[in-house]
mmCIF file of C-alpha atoms and ligand atoms in Angstrom:
data_model
loop_
_atom_site.group_PDB
_atom_site.id
_atom_site.type_symbol
_atom_site.label_atom_id
_atom_site.label_comp_id
_atom_site.label_asym_id
_atom_site.label_seq_id
_atom_site.Cartn_x
_atom_site.Cartn_y
_atom_site.Cartn_z
ATOM 1 C CA MET A 1 2.610 5.839 -6.631
ATOM 2 C CA THR A 2 4.286 4.599 -3.681
ATOM 3 C CA THR A 3 2.822 1.765 -1.432
ATOM 4 C CA LEU A 4 2.157 3.758 0.804
ATOM 5 C CA ASP A 5 -0.180 6.214 -1.288
ATOM 6 C CA GLU A 6 -2.060 2.946 -2.755
ATOM 7 C CA PHE A 7 -2.697 1.623 0.933
ATOM 8 C CA MET A 8 -4.187 5.635 1.246
ATOM 9 C CA THR A 9 -6.330 5.104 -1.636
ATOM 10 C CA ALA A 10 -7.519 1.710 -0.845
ATOM 11 C CA LEU A 11 -7.947 3.060 3.289
ATOM 12 C CA THR A 12 -9.520 7.225 2.513
ATOM 13 C CA GLY A 13 -10.976 6.440 -1.596
ATOM 14 C CA ASP A 14 -8.099 9.590 -1.273
ATOM 15 C CA SER A 15 -4.353 9.918 -2.739
ATOM 16 C CA VAL A 16 -1.454 12.227 -2.575
ATOM 17 C CA ALA A 17 -1.734 13.072 -6.108
ATOM 18 C CA ASP A 18 -5.536 13.963 -5.878
ATOM 19 C CA ALA A 19 -5.033 16.281 -2.493
ATOM 20 C CA VAL A 20 -1.862 18.192 -3.776
ATOM 21 C CA ALA A 21 -3.581 18.771 -7.361
ATOM 22 C CA GLU A 22 -6.610 20.188 -5.290
ATOM 23 C CA GLY A 23 -4.468 22.262 -2.900
ATOM 24 C CA ARG A 24 -5.915 20.467 -0.001
ATOM 25 C CA CYS A 25 -4.978 17.793 3.101
ATOM 26 C CA LEU A 26 -5.755 14.027 2.306
ATOM 27 C CA ALA A 27 -9.219 13.128 3.492
ATOM 28 C CA ALA A 28 -9.675 12.090 7.256
ATOM 29 C CA PRO A 29 -8.874 9.961 9.013
ATOM 30 C CA VAL A 30 -5.305 10.569 7.187
ATOM 31 C CA GLY A 31 -5.503 14.150 7.281
ATOM 32 C CA CYS A 32 -8.029 16.855 8.029
ATOM 33 C CA GLY A 33 -9.367 17.251 3.871
ATOM 34 C CA ALA A 34 -9.207 21.356 4.640
ATOM 35 C CA PRO A 35 -7.555 23.463 1.786
ATOM 36 C CA VAL A 36 -3.916 23.733 2.852
ATOM 37 C CA PHE A 37 -3.653 27.645 1.648
ATOM 38 C CA ASN A 38 -5.254 30.374 2.661
ATOM 39 C CA ALA A 39 -7.302 32.320 0.431
ATOM 40 C CA ASP A 40 -4.588 34.648 -0.180
ATOM 41 C CA GLY A 41 -2.209 32.150 -1.408
ATOM 42 C CA SER A 42 -0.211 31.626 1.933
ATOM 43 C CA LEU A 43 -0.090 28.653 3.968
ATOM 44 C CA ARG A 44 -2.676 27.924 6.634
ATOM 45 C CA HIS A 45 -1.100 26.926 9.654
ATOM 46 C CA SER A 46 -1.710 27.876 13.646
ATOM 47 C CA ASP A 47 1.773 28.576 13.594
ATOM 48 C CA PRO A 48 2.936 31.474 11.138
ATOM 49 C CA ASP A 49 6.406 30.729 12.726
ATOM 50 C CA ASP A 50 7.822 28.244 11.146
ATOM 51 C CA ASP A 51 9.413 27.711 7.848
ATOM 52 C CA PRO A 52 6.219 27.334 5.201
ATOM 53 C CA GLU A 53 8.161 26.109 2.289
ATOM 54 C CA GLN A 54 9.408 22.984 3.998
ATOM 55 C CA TYR A 55 5.805 22.300 5.308
ATOM 56 C CA VAL A 56 4.652 22.893 1.574
ATOM 57 C CA ALA A 57 7.515 20.862 0.220
ATOM 58 C CA GLU A 58 6.356 17.850 2.747
ATOM 59 C CA TRP A 59 2.631 18.305 1.902
ATOM 60 C CA ARG A 60 3.307 17.638 -1.718
ATOM 61 C CA LEU A 61 4.839 14.825 -0.549
ATOM 62 C CA THR A 62 2.803 13.458 2.159
ATOM 63 C CA GLY A 63 -0.357 15.139 1.053
ATOM 64 C CA LEU A 64 -0.625 16.735 4.761
ATOM 65 C CA CYS A 65 -1.575 20.132 5.286
ATOM 66 C CA ALA A 66 1.011 21.874 8.092
ATOM 67 C CA ASP A 67 -1.255 21.660 11.168
ATOM 68 C CA CYS A 68 -1.768 17.966 10.580
ATOM 69 C CA GLN A 69 2.193 17.288 10.111
ATOM 70 C CA ASP A 70 2.688 19.078 13.136
ATOM 71 C CA ALA A 71 0.238 16.317 14.718
ATOM 72 C CA HIS A 72 1.864 13.348 13.134
ATOM 73 C CA GLU A 73 5.187 14.805 14.837
ATOM 74 C CA ALA A 74 3.754 14.569 18.399
ATOM 75 C CA ASP A 75 2.398 11.543 17.449
ATOM 76 C CA GLU A 76 5.694 9.932 16.527
ATOM 77 C CA GLU A 77 7.500 11.997 19.852
ATOM 78 C CA LYS A 78 4.798 9.677 21.615
ATOM 79 C CA ALA A 79 5.951 6.515 20.095
ATOM 80 C CA VAL A 80 9.371 7.386 20.516
ATOM 81 C CA GLU A 81 8.358 7.574 23.985
ATOM 82 C CA ARG A 82 6.632 3.932 24.445
ATOM 83 C CA HIS A 83 9.477 2.537 22.695
ATOM 84 C CA THR A 84 12.038 3.915 25.291
ATOM 85 C CA TRP A 85 9.629 2.897 27.982
ATOM 86 C CA ALA A 86 9.542 -1.124 26.247
ATOM 87 C CA CYS A 87 13.016 -1.174 26.528
ATOM 88 C CA ASN A 88 13.127 0.298 30.085
ATOM 89 C CA ALA A 89 10.232 -2.605 31.238
ATOM 90 C CA TYR A 90 12.283 -4.928 28.773
ATOM 91 C CA MET A 91 15.803 -4.314 30.781
ATOM 92 C CA ALA A 92 14.368 -4.397 33.838
ATOM 93 C CA HIS A 93 12.702 -8.061 33.258
ATOM 94 C CA LEU A 94 16.166 -8.758 32.073
ATOM 95 C CA ASP A 95 17.396 -7.969 35.803
ATOM 96 C CA LEU A 96 14.766 -9.403 37.288
ATOM 97 C CA MET A 97 15.285 -12.616 35.371
ATOM 98 C CA ALA A 98 19.504 -12.484 36.349
ATOM 99 C CA ASP A 99 18.207 -12.136 40.100
ATOM 100 C CA LEU A 100 16.359 -15.237 40.030
ATOM 101 C CA MET A 101 18.732 -17.028 38.115
ATOM 102 C CA THR A 102 22.074 -15.972 40.906
ATOM 103 C CA GLY A 103 19.050 -16.473 43.822
ATOM 104 C CA GLU A 104 18.705 -20.171 42.107
ATOM 105 C CA GLY A 105 22.208 -21.139 41.753
ATOM 106 C CA GLU A 106 22.840 -20.597 45.829
HETATM 107 ZN ZN1 ZN B 201 -5.090 18.543 7.565
#
């Protein structure tokens, strides 16, 4: 299907198409491999206040159950923080370089 899907199939022997067809999350380490729905057909999710339909739509695209989607979102937020930290460190580095250049000129 997609390149990402092919990558995951190579990595885990699993695919989004298989996971969706079987009503489960992708195999570890990408997902948790658990069923996406409860026995009564409702979405299995630790936070019932969230919109289940949005999670089901996302699962059909990514093969990740609601809890794994939340876990990945948390990872993305951490990645953004790291990115901000790296930018700040780079800016501090540029400031330091500018100071050094100025110092040399005097
Ligand atoms: Zn999962």
